[in-house]
Structures are given as C-alpha cells and as structure tokens.
PDB file of C-alpha atoms in Angstrom:
ATOM      1  CA  GLN V  22    -158.381   8.859  39.064  1.00  0.00           C
ATOM      2  CA  TYR V  23    -158.068   9.090  35.289  1.00  0.00           C
ATOM      3  CA  THR V  24    -155.489   6.708  33.971  1.00  0.00           C
ATOM      4  CA  ARG V  25    -154.143   5.584  30.589  1.00  0.00           C
ATOM      5  CA  GLY V  26    -153.836   1.968  31.583  1.00  0.00           C
ATOM      6  CA  THR V  27    -154.909  -1.096  29.570  1.00  0.00           C
ATOM      7  CA  VAL V  28    -156.309  -2.789  32.676  1.00  0.00           C
ATOM      8  CA  THR V  29    -159.310  -1.201  34.411  1.00  0.00           C
ATOM      9  CA  ALA V  30    -161.928  -2.341  36.867  1.00  0.00           C
ATOM     10  CA  PHE V  31    -163.779  -5.335  35.462  1.00  0.00           C
ATOM     11  CA  ALA V  32    -167.585  -5.195  35.534  1.00  0.00           C
ATOM     12  CA  PRO V  33    -169.742  -6.902  36.547  1.00  0.00           C
ATOM     13  CA  PHE V  34    -167.230  -8.090  39.151  1.00  0.00           C
ATOM     14  CA  ASP V  35    -167.869 -10.988  41.507  1.00  0.00           C
ATOM     15  CA  ALA V  36    -164.877 -11.808  43.718  1.00  0.00           C
ATOM     16  CA  ARG V  37    -166.432 -14.993  45.012  1.00  0.00           C
ATOM     17  CA  ALA V  38    -167.197 -16.327  41.486  1.00  0.00           C
ATOM     18  CA  ASP V  39    -163.638 -15.530  40.436  1.00  0.00           C
ATOM     19  CA  ALA V  40    -162.160 -17.252  43.522  1.00  0.00           C
ATOM     20  CA  GLU V  41    -164.255 -20.326  42.768  1.00  0.00           C
ATOM     21  CA  ALA V  42    -163.195 -20.369  39.114  1.00  0.00           C
ATOM     22  CA  LEU V  43    -159.521 -20.123  40.137  1.00  0.00           C
ATOM     23  CA  ARG V  44    -159.814 -22.937  42.717  1.00  0.00           C
ATOM     24  CA  LYS V  45    -161.500 -25.150  40.156  1.00  0.00           C
ATOM     25  CA  ALA V  46    -158.753 -24.291  37.566  1.00  0.00           C
ATOM     26  CA  MET V  47    -156.019 -25.334  39.990  1.00  0.00           C
ATOM     27  CA  LYS V  48    -157.628 -28.281  41.868  1.00  0.00           C
ATOM     28  CA  GLY V  49    -156.803 -31.850  41.086  1.00  0.00           C
ATOM     29  CA  MET V  50    -154.571 -33.091  38.337  1.00  0.00           C
ATOM     30  CA  GLY V  51    -153.343 -30.531  35.898  1.00  0.00           C
ATOM     31  CA  THR V  52    -154.043 -26.781  35.848  1.00  0.00           C
ATOM     32  CA  ASP V  53    -156.410 -24.876  33.623  1.00  0.00           C
ATOM     33  CA  GLU V  54    -153.924 -22.051  32.807  1.00  0.00           C
ATOM     34  CA  GLU V  55    -156.302 -20.295  30.429  1.00  0.00           C
ATOM     35  CA  THR V  56    -158.779 -19.554  33.248  1.00  0.00           C
ATOM     36  CA  VAL V  57    -156.044 -18.383  35.594  1.00  0.00           C
ATOM     37  CA  LEU V  58    -154.507 -15.952  33.060  1.00  0.00           C
ATOM     38  CA  THR V  59    -157.848 -14.669  31.802  1.00  0.00           C
ATOM     39  CA  VAL V  60    -159.139 -13.873  35.273  1.00  0.00           C
ATOM     40  CA  LEU V  61    -155.922 -12.278  36.529  1.00  0.00           C
ATOM     41  CA  THR V  62    -155.148 -10.143  33.534  1.00  0.00           C
ATOM     42  CA  THR V  63    -158.663  -8.736  33.146  1.00  0.00           C
ATOM     43  CA  ARG V  64    -159.249  -7.684  36.745  1.00  0.00           C
ATOM     44  CA  ASN V  65    -157.451  -4.651  38.193  1.00  0.00           C
ATOM     45  CA  ASN V  66    -155.171  -4.943  41.193  1.00  0.00           C
ATOM     46  CA  ALA V  67    -157.760  -3.887  43.749  1.00  0.00           C
ATOM     47  CA  GLN V  68    -160.104  -6.568  42.448  1.00  0.00           C
ATOM     48  CA  ARG V  69    -157.352  -9.215  42.476  1.00  0.00           C
ATOM     49  CA  GLN V  70    -156.867  -8.415  46.207  1.00  0.00           C
ATOM     50  CA  GLU V  71    -160.587  -9.035  46.772  1.00  0.00           C
ATOM     51  CA  ILE V  72    -160.397 -12.275  44.906  1.00  0.00           C
ATOM     52  CA  ALA V  73    -157.430 -13.398  47.091  1.00  0.00           C
ATOM     53  CA  SER V  74    -159.466 -12.479  50.221  1.00  0.00           C
ATOM     54  CA  SER V  75    -162.504 -14.475  48.966  1.00  0.00           C
ATOM     55  CA  PHE V  76    -160.212 -17.360  48.015  1.00  0.00           C
ATOM     56  CA  LYS V  77    -158.951 -17.557  51.597  1.00  0.00           C
ATOM     57  CA  THR V  78    -162.431 -17.114  53.085  1.00  0.00           C
ATOM     58  CA  LEU V  79    -163.943 -19.887  50.890  1.00  0.00           C
ATOM     59  CA  PHE V  80    -161.122 -22.459  50.868  1.00  0.00           C
ATOM     60  CA  GLY V  81    -158.753 -21.579  53.709  1.00  0.00           C
ATOM     61  CA  ARG V  82    -155.975 -21.425  51.170  1.00  0.00           C
ATOM     62  CA  ASP V  83    -153.597 -18.683  50.062  1.00  0.00           C
ATOM     63  CA  LEU V  84    -154.132 -17.877  46.376  1.00  0.00           C
ATOM     64  CA  VAL V  85    -150.525 -16.750  45.776  1.00  0.00           C
ATOM     65  CA  ASP V  86    -149.201 -19.990  47.392  1.00  0.00           C
ATOM     66  CA  ASP V  87    -151.508 -22.020  45.138  1.00  0.00           C
ATOM     67  CA  LEU V  88    -150.350 -20.135  42.011  1.00  0.00           C
ATOM     68  CA  LYS V  89    -146.711 -20.699  42.992  1.00  0.00           C
ATOM     69  CA  SER V  90    -147.299 -24.444  43.436  1.00  0.00           C
ATOM     70  CA  GLU V  91    -149.391 -24.940  40.302  1.00  0.00           C
ATOM     71  CA  LEU V  92    -147.568 -22.759  37.735  1.00  0.00           C
ATOM     72  CA  THR V  93    -143.924 -22.645  36.658  1.00  0.00           C
ATOM     73  CA  GLY V  94    -141.357 -20.368  35.046  1.00  0.00           C
ATOM     74  CA  LYS V  95    -142.016 -16.965  33.605  1.00  0.00           C
ATOM     75  CA  PHE V  96    -145.772 -17.525  33.511  1.00  0.00           C
ATOM     76  CA  GLU V  97    -145.727 -18.152  37.288  1.00  0.00           C
ATOM     77  CA  THR V  98    -143.547 -15.018  37.862  1.00  0.00           C
ATOM     78  CA  LEU V  99    -146.068 -12.942  35.825  1.00  0.00           C
ATOM     79  CA  MET V 100    -149.167 -14.229  37.629  1.00  0.00           C
ATOM     80  CA  VAL V 101    -147.581 -13.798  41.044  1.00  0.00           C
ATOM     81  CA  SER V 102    -146.424 -10.277  40.127  1.00  0.00           C
ATOM     82  CA  LEU V 103    -150.023  -9.409  39.149  1.00  0.00           C
ATOM     83  CA  MET V 104    -151.190 -10.486  42.644  1.00  0.00           C
ATOM     84  CA  ARG V 105    -148.784  -8.099  44.426  1.00  0.00           C
ATOM     85  CA  PRO V 106    -150.640  -5.117  45.774  1.00  0.00           C
ATOM     86  CA  ALA V 107    -149.822  -2.068  43.604  1.00  0.00           C
ATOM     87  CA  TYR V 108    -148.394  -0.045  46.427  1.00  0.00           C
ATOM     88  CA  ILE V 109    -146.045  -2.933  47.425  1.00  0.00           C
ATOM     89  CA  PHE V 110    -144.913  -3.689  43.873  1.00  0.00           C
ATOM     90  CA  ASP V 111    -142.071  -1.129  43.596  1.00  0.00           C
ATOM     91  CA  ALA V 112    -140.868  -1.652  47.180  1.00  0.00           C
ATOM     92  CA  HIS V 113    -140.697  -5.379  46.532  1.00  0.00           C
ATOM     93  CA  ALA V 114    -138.789  -4.895  43.283  1.00  0.00           C
ATOM     94  CA  LEU V 115    -136.280  -2.574  44.973  1.00  0.00           C
ATOM     95  CA  LYS V 116    -135.815  -4.989  47.902  1.00  0.00           C
ATOM     96  CA  HIS V 117    -134.937  -7.750  45.481  1.00  0.00           C
ATOM     97  CA  ALA V 118    -132.631  -5.501  43.561  1.00  0.00           C
ATOM     98  CA  ILE V 119    -130.472  -4.784  46.644  1.00  0.00           C
ATOM     99  CA  LYS V 120    -130.736  -8.142  48.252  1.00  0.00           C
ATOM    100  CA  GLY V 121    -127.950 -10.743  48.384  1.00  0.00           C
ATOM    101  CA  ALA V 122    -124.785 -10.695  46.339  1.00  0.00           C
ATOM    102  CA  GLY V 123    -124.642  -8.043  43.629  1.00  0.00           C
ATOM    103  CA  THR V 124    -127.052  -5.158  43.168  1.00  0.00           C
ATOM    104  CA  ASN V 125    -129.392  -4.883  40.193  1.00  0.00           C
ATOM    105  CA  GLU V 126    -128.606  -1.272  39.233  1.00  0.00           C
ATOM    106  CA  LYS V 127    -130.971  -1.500  36.311  1.00  0.00           C
ATOM    107  CA  VAL V 128    -134.042  -1.862  38.602  1.00  0.00           C
ATOM    108  CA  LEU V 129    -132.892   0.941  40.918  1.00  0.00           C
ATOM    109  CA  THR V 130    -132.449   3.196  37.826  1.00  0.00           C
ATOM    110  CA  GLU V 131    -135.783   2.315  36.189  1.00  0.00           C
ATOM    111  CA  ILE V 132    -137.924   2.809  39.354  1.00  0.00           C
ATOM    112  CA  LEU V 133    -136.309   5.898  40.850  1.00  0.00           C
ATOM    113  CA  ALA V 134    -135.918   7.730  37.566  1.00  0.00           C
ATOM    114  CA  SER V 135    -139.510   7.176  36.448  1.00  0.00           C
ATOM    115  CA  ARG V 136    -141.635   7.537  39.584  1.00  0.00           C
ATOM    116  CA  THR V 137    -143.162  10.877  40.699  1.00  0.00           C
ATOM    117  CA  PRO V 138    -142.002  12.468  43.990  1.00  0.00           C
ATOM    118  CA  ALA V 139    -145.336  11.385  45.605  1.00  0.00           C
ATOM    119  CA  GLU V 140    -144.768   7.765  44.395  1.00  0.00           C
ATOM    120  CA  VAL V 141    -141.221   7.795  45.743  1.00  0.00           C
ATOM    121  CA  GLN V 142    -142.439   8.984  49.164  1.00  0.00           C
ATOM    122  CA  ASN V 143    -144.980   6.183  49.098  1.00  0.00           C
ATOM    123  CA  ILE V 144    -142.385   3.566  48.153  1.00  0.00           C
ATOM    124  CA  LYS V 145    -140.136   4.678  51.112  1.00  0.00           C
ATOM    125  CA  GLN V 146    -143.041   4.446  53.548  1.00  0.00           C
ATOM    126  CA  VAL V 147    -144.170   1.045  52.299  1.00  0.00           C
ATOM    127  CA  TYR V 148    -140.624  -0.231  52.360  1.00  0.00           C
ATOM    128  CA  GLN V 149    -140.251   0.812  56.035  1.00  0.00           C
ATOM    129  CA  GLN V 150    -143.603  -0.836  56.924  1.00  0.00           C
ATOM    130  CA  GLU V 151    -143.132  -4.054  54.982  1.00  0.00           C
ATOM    131  CA  TYR V 152    -139.405  -4.725  55.621  1.00  0.00           C
ATOM    132  CA  GLU V 153    -138.718  -2.701  58.785  1.00  0.00           C
ATOM    133  CA  ALA V 154    -135.773  -1.083  57.019  1.00  0.00           C
ATOM    134  CA  ASN V 155    -134.909   2.279  55.662  1.00  0.00           C
ATOM    135  CA  LEU V 156    -134.762   2.183  51.857  1.00  0.00           C
ATOM    136  CA  GLU V 157    -132.143   4.991  51.596  1.00  0.00           C
ATOM    137  CA  ASP V 158    -129.864   3.222  54.103  1.00  0.00           C
ATOM    138  CA  LYS V 159    -130.259  -0.054  52.150  1.00  0.00           C
ATOM    139  CA  ILE V 160    -129.438   1.626  48.841  1.00  0.00           C
ATOM    140  CA  THR V 161    -126.450   3.671  50.119  1.00  0.00           C
ATOM    141  CA  GLY V 162    -125.070   0.428  51.601  1.00  0.00           C
ATOM    142  CA  GLU V 163    -125.044  -1.242  48.176  1.00  0.00           C
ATOM    143  CA  THR V 164    -124.030   1.638  45.845  1.00  0.00           C
ATOM    144  CA  SER V 165    -121.245   4.157  45.675  1.00  0.00           C
ATOM    145  CA  GLY V 166    -119.885   7.349  44.011  1.00  0.00           C
ATOM    146  CA  HIS V 167    -121.949   9.710  41.906  1.00  0.00           C
ATOM    147  CA  PHE V 168    -124.432   7.001  41.050  1.00  0.00           C
ATOM    148  CA  GLN V 169    -125.204   6.649  44.758  1.00  0.00           C
ATOM    149  CA  ARG V 170    -125.527  10.483  45.150  1.00  0.00           C
ATOM    150  CA  LEU V 171    -128.023  10.826  42.401  1.00  0.00           C
ATOM    151  CA  LEU V 172    -130.084   7.951  43.788  1.00  0.00           C
ATOM    152  CA  VAL V 173    -130.089   9.670  47.215  1.00  0.00           C
ATOM    153  CA  VAL V 174    -131.193  12.953  45.602  1.00  0.00           C
ATOM    154  CA  LEU V 175    -134.024  11.134  43.767  1.00  0.00           C
ATOM    155  CA  LEU V 176    -135.045   9.351  47.039  1.00  0.00           C
ATOM    156  CA  GLN V 177    -135.479  12.726  48.792  1.00  0.00           C
ATOM    157  CA  ALA V 178    -138.459  13.209  46.329  1.00  0.00           C
ATOM    158  CA  ASN V 179    -138.008  16.932  46.620  1.00  0.00           C
ATOM    159  CA  ARG V 180    -138.174  17.883  42.937  1.00  0.00           C
ATOM    160  CA  ASP V 181    -139.512  21.479  42.541  1.00  0.00           C
ATOM    161  CA  PRO V 182    -143.245  21.688  41.892  1.00  0.00           C
ATOM    162  CA  ASP V 183    -144.366  22.583  38.386  1.00  0.00           C
ATOM    163  CA  THR V 184    -145.252  26.178  38.968  1.00  0.00           C
ATOM    164  CA  GLY V 185    -144.373  28.612  36.185  1.00  0.00           C
ATOM    165  CA  VAL V 186    -140.901  28.658  34.589  1.00  0.00           C
ATOM    166  CA  ASP V 187    -138.322  31.291  35.246  1.00  0.00           C
ATOM    167  CA  ASP V 188    -136.494  32.090  31.960  1.00  0.00           C
ATOM    168  CA  ALA V 189    -133.458  33.457  33.696  1.00  0.00           C
ATOM    169  CA  LEU V 190    -133.040  30.313  35.712  1.00  0.00           C
ATOM    170  CA  VAL V 191    -133.514  28.189  32.604  1.00  0.00           C
ATOM    171  CA  GLU V 192    -130.677  30.122  30.870  1.00  0.00           C
ATOM    172  CA  GLN V 193    -128.524  29.890  34.003  1.00  0.00           C
ATOM    173  CA  ASP V 194    -129.022  26.090  34.445  1.00  0.00           C
ATOM    174  CA  ALA V 195    -128.282  25.442  30.749  1.00  0.00           C
ATOM    175  CA  GLN V 196    -125.050  27.446  30.987  1.00  0.00           C
ATOM    176  CA  VAL V 197    -124.057  25.657  34.187  1.00  0.00           C
ATOM    177  CA  LEU V 198    -124.541  22.231  32.536  1.00  0.00           C
ATOM    178  CA  PHE V 199    -122.636  23.386  29.484  1.00  0.00           C
ATOM    179  CA  ARG V 200    -119.696  24.560  31.661  1.00  0.00           C
ATOM    180  CA  ALA V 201    -119.809  21.445  33.837  1.00  0.00           C
ATOM    181  CA  GLY V 202    -119.521  19.108  30.870  1.00  0.00           C
ATOM    182  CA  GLU V 203    -118.585  20.174  27.325  1.00  0.00           C
ATOM    183  CA  LEU V 204    -116.540  23.212  28.351  1.00  0.00           C
ATOM    184  CA  LYS V 205    -114.622  21.566  31.202  1.00  0.00           C
ATOM    185  CA  TRP V 206    -111.628  19.254  31.181  1.00  0.00           C
ATOM    186  CA  GLY V 207    -113.234  16.358  33.092  1.00  0.00           C
ATOM    187  CA  THR V 208    -116.785  16.653  34.255  1.00  0.00           C
ATOM    188  CA  ASP V 209    -118.458  18.311  37.218  1.00  0.00           C
ATOM    189  CA  GLU V 210    -120.918  15.497  37.868  1.00  0.00           C
ATOM    190  CA  GLU V 211    -122.305  17.206  40.911  1.00  0.00           C
ATOM    191  CA  LYS V 212    -123.858  19.961  38.800  1.00  0.00           C
ATOM    192  CA  PHE V 213    -125.654  17.405  36.630  1.00  0.00           C
ATOM    193  CA  ILE V 214    -126.891  15.578  39.717  1.00  0.00           C
ATOM    194  CA  THR V 215    -128.266  18.701  41.443  1.00  0.00           C
ATOM    195  CA  ILE V 216    -129.987  20.212  38.420  1.00  0.00           C
ATOM    196  CA  LEU V 217    -131.393  17.005  36.934  1.00  0.00           C
ATOM    197  CA  GLY V 218    -132.437  15.636  40.334  1.00  0.00           C
ATOM    198  CA  THR V 219    -134.178  18.686  41.781  1.00  0.00           C
ATOM    199  CA  ARG V 220    -135.620  21.002  39.148  1.00  0.00           C
ATOM    200  CA  SER V 221    -139.250  20.743  38.027  1.00  0.00           C
ATOM    201  CA  VAL V 222    -140.210  18.764  34.903  1.00  0.00           C
ATOM    202  CA  SER V 223    -141.382  21.728  32.892  1.00  0.00           C
ATOM    203  CA  HIS V 224    -138.279  23.729  33.881  1.00  0.00           C
ATOM    204  CA  LEU V 225    -135.994  20.951  32.761  1.00  0.00           C
ATOM    205  CA  ARG V 226    -137.740  20.501  29.428  1.00  0.00           C
ATOM    206  CA  ARG V 227    -136.951  24.128  28.695  1.00  0.00           C
ATOM    207  CA  VAL V 228    -133.388  23.740  29.988  1.00  0.00           C
ATOM    208  CA  PHE V 229    -132.826  20.861  27.521  1.00  0.00           C
ATOM    209  CA  ASP V 230    -134.072  23.080  24.590  1.00  0.00           C
ATOM    210  CA  LYS V 231    -131.876  25.966  25.784  1.00  0.00           C
ATOM    211  CA  TYR V 232    -128.912  23.637  26.183  1.00  0.00           C
ATOM    212  CA  MET V 233    -129.279  22.521  22.622  1.00  0.00           C
ATOM    213  CA  THR V 234    -129.316  26.167  21.433  1.00  0.00           C
ATOM    214  CA  ILE V 235    -126.246  27.045  23.449  1.00  0.00           C
ATOM    215  CA  SER V 236    -124.114  23.993  22.847  1.00  0.00           C
ATOM    216  CA  GLY V 237    -125.387  22.498  19.621  1.00  0.00           C
ATOM    217  CA  PHE V 238    -125.804  19.136  21.404  1.00  0.00           C
ATOM    218  CA  GLN V 239    -128.704  17.282  22.896  1.00  0.00           C
ATOM    219  CA  ILE V 240    -128.195  16.952  26.642  1.00  0.00           C
ATOM    220  CA  GLU V 241    -128.239  13.091  26.100  1.00  0.00           C
ATOM    221  CA  GLU V 242    -125.208  13.342  23.785  1.00  0.00           C
ATOM    222  CA  THR V 243    -123.276  15.324  26.442  1.00  0.00           C
ATOM    223  CA  ILE V 244    -124.175  12.845  29.219  1.00  0.00           C
ATOM    224  CA  ASP V 245    -123.089  10.004  26.894  1.00  0.00           C
ATOM    225  CA  ARG V 246    -119.679  11.645  26.316  1.00  0.00           C
ATOM    226  CA  GLU V 247    -119.035  13.008  29.756  1.00  0.00           C
ATOM    227  CA  THR V 248    -120.124  10.209  32.004  1.00  0.00           C
ATOM    228  CA  SER V 249    -120.028   6.385  32.034  1.00  0.00           C
ATOM    229  CA  GLY V 250    -121.325   3.297  33.763  1.00  0.00           C
ATOM    230  CA  ASP V 251    -124.253   3.314  36.175  1.00  0.00           C
ATOM    231  CA  LEU V 252    -124.214   7.061  36.582  1.00  0.00           C
ATOM    232  CA  GLU V 253    -124.509   7.608  32.830  1.00  0.00           C
ATOM    233  CA  LYS V 254    -127.420   5.154  32.607  1.00  0.00           C
ATOM    234  CA  LEU V 255    -129.257   6.814  35.532  1.00  0.00           C
ATOM    235  CA  LEU V 256    -128.731  10.392  34.196  1.00  0.00           C
ATOM    236  CA  LEU V 257    -129.980   9.314  30.828  1.00  0.00           C
ATOM    237  CA  ALA V 258    -133.010   7.581  32.377  1.00  0.00           C
ATOM    238  CA  VAL V 259    -133.842  10.776  34.368  1.00  0.00           C
ATOM    239  CA  VAL V 260    -133.545  12.923  31.237  1.00  0.00           C
ATOM    240  CA  LYS V 261    -135.757  10.511  29.203  1.00  0.00           C
ATOM    241  CA  CYS V 262    -138.399  10.430  31.956  1.00  0.00           C
ATOM    242  CA  ILE V 263    -138.375  14.231  32.124  1.00  0.00           C
ATOM    243  CA  ARG V 264    -139.047  14.290  28.384  1.00  0.00           C
ATOM    244  CA  SER V 265    -141.602  11.500  28.454  1.00  0.00           C
ATOM    245  CA  VAL V 266    -142.198   8.654  30.889  1.00  0.00           C
ATOM    246  CA  PRO V 267    -144.159   6.597  28.299  1.00  0.00           C
ATOM    247  CA  ALA V 268    -141.422   6.985  25.713  1.00  0.00           C
ATOM    248  CA  TYR V 269    -138.872   5.916  28.328  1.00  0.00           C
ATOM    249  CA  PHE V 270    -140.848   2.759  29.072  1.00  0.00           C
ATOM    250  CA  ALA V 271    -141.471   2.054  25.374  1.00  0.00           C
ATOM    251  CA  GLU V 272    -137.672   2.074  24.893  1.00  0.00           C
ATOM    252  CA  THR V 273    -137.179  -0.005  27.986  1.00  0.00           C
ATOM    253  CA  LEU V 274    -139.610  -2.684  26.666  1.00  0.00           C
ATOM    254  CA  TYR V 275    -138.109  -2.535  23.142  1.00  0.00           C
ATOM    255  CA  TYR V 276    -134.569  -3.256  24.467  1.00  0.00           C
ATOM    256  CA  ALA V 277    -135.870  -5.927  26.825  1.00  0.00           C
ATOM    257  CA  MET V 278    -136.942  -7.868  23.703  1.00  0.00           C
ATOM    258  CA  LYS V 279    -134.615  -6.800  20.966  1.00  0.00           C
ATOM    259  CA  GLY V 280    -131.898  -9.107  19.706  1.00  0.00           C
ATOM    260  CA  ALA V 281    -131.142 -12.579  21.069  1.00  0.00           C
ATOM    261  CA  GLY V 282    -132.782 -13.525  24.298  1.00  0.00           C
ATOM    262  CA  THR V 283    -135.425 -11.622  26.273  1.00  0.00           C
ATOM    263  CA  ASP V 284    -134.988  -9.763  29.530  1.00  0.00           C
ATOM    264  CA  ASP V 285    -138.151 -11.257  30.998  1.00  0.00           C
ATOM    265  CA  ASP V 286    -137.781  -9.715  34.422  1.00  0.00           C
ATOM    266  CA  THR V 287    -137.839  -6.202  32.831  1.00  0.00           C
ATOM    267  CA  LEU V 288    -140.651  -7.151  30.522  1.00  0.00           C
ATOM    268  CA  ILE V 289    -142.831  -8.429  33.410  1.00  0.00           C
ATOM    269  CA  ARG V 290    -141.964  -5.563  35.746  1.00  0.00           C
ATOM    270  CA  VAL V 291    -142.868  -2.844  33.203  1.00  0.00           C
ATOM    271  CA  MET V 292    -146.003  -4.550  31.814  1.00  0.00           C
ATOM    272  CA  VAL V 293    -147.341  -5.200  35.337  1.00  0.00           C
ATOM    273  CA  SER V 294    -146.416  -1.897  36.932  1.00  0.00           C
ATOM    274  CA  ARG V 295    -147.674   0.294  34.043  1.00  0.00           C
ATOM    275  CA  SER V 296    -150.769  -1.775  33.064  1.00  0.00           C
ATOM    276  CA  GLU V 297    -153.068   0.456  35.182  1.00  0.00           C
ATOM    277  CA  VAL V 298    -151.067   3.697  34.709  1.00  0.00           C
ATOM    278  CA  ASP V 299    -150.014   4.527  31.164  1.00  0.00           C
ATOM    279  CA  LEU V 300    -149.628   1.386  29.034  1.00  0.00           C
ATOM    280  CA  LEU V 301    -151.858   2.918  26.334  1.00  0.00           C
ATOM    281  CA  ASP V 302    -149.435   5.828  26.024  1.00  0.00           C
ATOM    282  CA  ILE V 303    -146.430   3.476  26.164  1.00  0.00           C
ATOM    283  CA  ARG V 304    -147.960   1.500  23.282  1.00  0.00           C
ATOM    284  CA  ARG V 305    -148.433   4.648  21.244  1.00  0.00           C
ATOM    285  CA  GLU V 306    -144.726   5.728  21.804  1.00  0.00           C
ATOM    286  CA  PHE V 307    -143.619   2.226  20.951  1.00  0.00           C
ATOM    287  CA  ARG V 308    -145.448   2.242  17.617  1.00  0.00           C
ATOM    288  CA  LYS V 309    -144.156   5.742  16.832  1.00  0.00           C
ATOM    289  CA  ASN V 310    -140.514   5.103  17.761  1.00  0.00           C
ATOM    290  CA  PHE V 311    -139.887   1.528  16.676  1.00  0.00           C
ATOM    291  CA  ALA V 312    -141.992   1.116  13.568  1.00  0.00           C
ATOM    292  CA  LYS V 313    -143.827  -1.932  14.984  1.00  0.00           C
ATOM    293  CA  SER V 314    -146.339  -2.414  17.753  1.00  0.00           C
ATOM    294  CA  LEU V 315    -145.669  -3.585  21.271  1.00  0.00           C
ATOM    295  CA  TYR V 316    -148.249  -6.323  20.647  1.00  0.00           C
ATOM    296  CA  GLN V 317    -146.429  -7.676  17.655  1.00  0.00           C
ATOM    297  CA  MET V 318    -143.057  -7.696  19.433  1.00  0.00           C
ATOM    298  CA  ILE V 319    -144.428  -9.523  22.411  1.00  0.00           C
ATOM    299  CA  GLN V 320    -146.073 -12.004  20.050  1.00  0.00           C
ATOM    300  CA  LYS V 321    -142.813 -12.656  18.244  1.00  0.00           C
ATOM    301  CA  ASP V 322    -140.631 -12.737  21.379  1.00  0.00           C
ATOM    302  CA  THR V 323    -142.571 -14.883  23.846  1.00  0.00           C
ATOM    303  CA  SER V 324    -144.561 -18.091  23.812  1.00  0.00           C
ATOM    304  CA  GLY V 325    -147.231 -20.208  25.484  1.00  0.00           C
ATOM    305  CA  ASP V 326    -149.386 -19.025  28.368  1.00  0.00           C
ATOM    306  CA  TYR V 327    -146.821 -16.412  29.241  1.00  0.00           C
ATOM    307  CA  ARG V 328    -147.329 -14.843  25.800  1.00  0.00           C
ATOM    308  CA  LYS V 329    -151.127 -15.071  26.085  1.00  0.00           C
ATOM    309  CA  ALA V 330    -151.105 -13.297  29.410  1.00  0.00           C
ATOM    310  CA  LEU V 331    -148.707 -10.523  28.277  1.00  0.00           C
ATOM    311  CA  LEU V 332    -150.847  -9.952  25.170  1.00  0.00           C
ATOM    312  CA  LEU V 333    -153.973  -9.632  27.276  1.00  0.00           C
ATOM    313  CA  LEU V 334    -152.178  -7.070  29.490  1.00  0.00           C
ATOM    314  CA  CYS V 335    -150.998  -5.195  26.403  1.00  0.00           C
ATOM    315  CA  GLY V 336    -154.705  -4.830  25.565  1.00  0.00           C
ATOM    316  CA  GLY V 337    -154.573  -4.820  21.784  1.00  0.00           C
ATOM    317  CA  ASP V 338    -152.514  -4.097  18.687  1.00  0.00           C
ATOM    318  CA  ASP V 339    -151.752  -0.681  17.255  1.00  0.00           C
ATOM    319  CA  ASP V 340    -151.490  -1.511  13.609  1.00  0.00           C
TER     320      ASP V 340
END
C-alpha cells in the first residue's frame, strides 16, 4: 500500500536485536532514552509489534509495562502511543474521549471528520472487539443535539462513493445549503448535516465551489455565522477534510503549538496516527499555509527526549 508517511518499514530489521537493545536500555539504574526513542520512531507499527513479541519471548516481560515504569511525562505518552497497534489507536483514543466525567469533543471531531468510511467501519469493529461495547451507543450517551446527529451520520460510514459527479445535484445541494443558512431566519442544521455527512468527496468539492458562486461566501464563512459550539467545529472539520485531509491536520498541529502552552495530547495523537499515512503531505501543507516548517515549530515548542522523538517522527525539515 503506497503511503505518504514519514515512517516506513525499517531494513534490515531484526526484532530480536531491537528487543535486546531496548531491554539493555531500560535495565538497571537509569534509562538510555536515546536508544528507546531511536528504535521506536524508526520502526513502523507492524515492526514495533514484532519487537514487543520478541521482548516477551526473550525476557518474559511486557515492553509497554517496562516503558511505562521507566519513562515519564509526555515522552512516556509518546512512546506508549507508538506501541499501540495502528488499528487499535483510534478506538483507544475515542474510548478515552468518552470515558469518565466530561467528553473530549475535540477528539471525537478530529477522528470522525478525518477518517475514511472504511476506516470508520474498522474503528467500530475494533471498538466492539476490544471494549465489548458499541461505539455509537457510547457516543450518543455522551453527546446531544445536532452535534450528536452529525457524529451518528459520520459513524454510519455511508458516504457516497466517488463515482462521477452529477452537475444537477451539485447545483441543487448548493442551493439547499444556501437556503438552509444565509437565506433563512435561523438555520436548518439538518440540511447541512445530511449533505456534508453523506455526499461523496468529489461531489462536495464541487458543491463548495458552486456555493461560493451562488452566495458570494465560502461555505466555511456560512457555517461560522450560522452555527456555534461543537456542531460548528465538527461541520468545519468535515468541510476542511473534504477539501484536504493533510491541510486539516497541518492546521490542527499548528494550533496545538501556537501561542502559550502546547496541546501535547493533540500533537502526539496526530504525529503518531499520521506518521505512516500522510505526514509528508501534512508537512508540505504546513509549510505552505503557515510560512514555517512543522519541524521548526516542534523544535521551538517542545524539549528534551520528547522533542527528539517528535522530530524523528517528523522526518525532516522543509526549509
């Protein structure tokens, strides 16, 4: 499978040698963080799983447990996240977003707006297997209103396939959105939810262009004016992902680091989940849209082993 990730299969790969190197790095007094971060950021997820398996076979120890006991803080979170099997990664993030008091709407928005229908189906299946619970039930139990409805639509993963675009339907959808928002006193959110949640990507890109022609506004401007709160954020995320998933993640990373304080949870989640998918494209969009490279921003915004590991995942500078 062709990807645009920064992390690819490492060669020549020797799971046993890596397991031994990691054990040596964590055994006894003090930890050799450099070895840990170098091994884990330069192997892909499938290889990390093999290393964990060798680690258990050779030493009768759980690699993730050892990482948790030897490392601390954000660096620990990043290394443990890298060890999570790729297919479990999103399900785990969603579980934590809806667990306990208060829901992390940001995580629900980011994952469900950006994943393909096939990925969403996979997440639901894995969630059921891993946690013996229905993801949709869990999410509807923790959310409400139009925000909840759009999440449920996205969870159905029934977006139209990208087969040819019907000009008449493009025109019709653009008119419906115009009438549901700008031309109406109040907003018919349902129309936005149905069209943005179910139409194909290539169809919607044309709808956004047509909408601009009809109304004189970008669809984002209308959503900004006509909706608010979590629904607004989710609708905007869906629109941005329809336009370009890498651009959406470039913006997500930029705002995770911009200004005072860093949203490390978001930084880690995006860097890990996109490292084998499209991080090269995200880097390109970042450079284009924010006049600096992702590498430079991580360098300026983080420190220590955590920074070293993130920079390795980033895979290079774009200046």
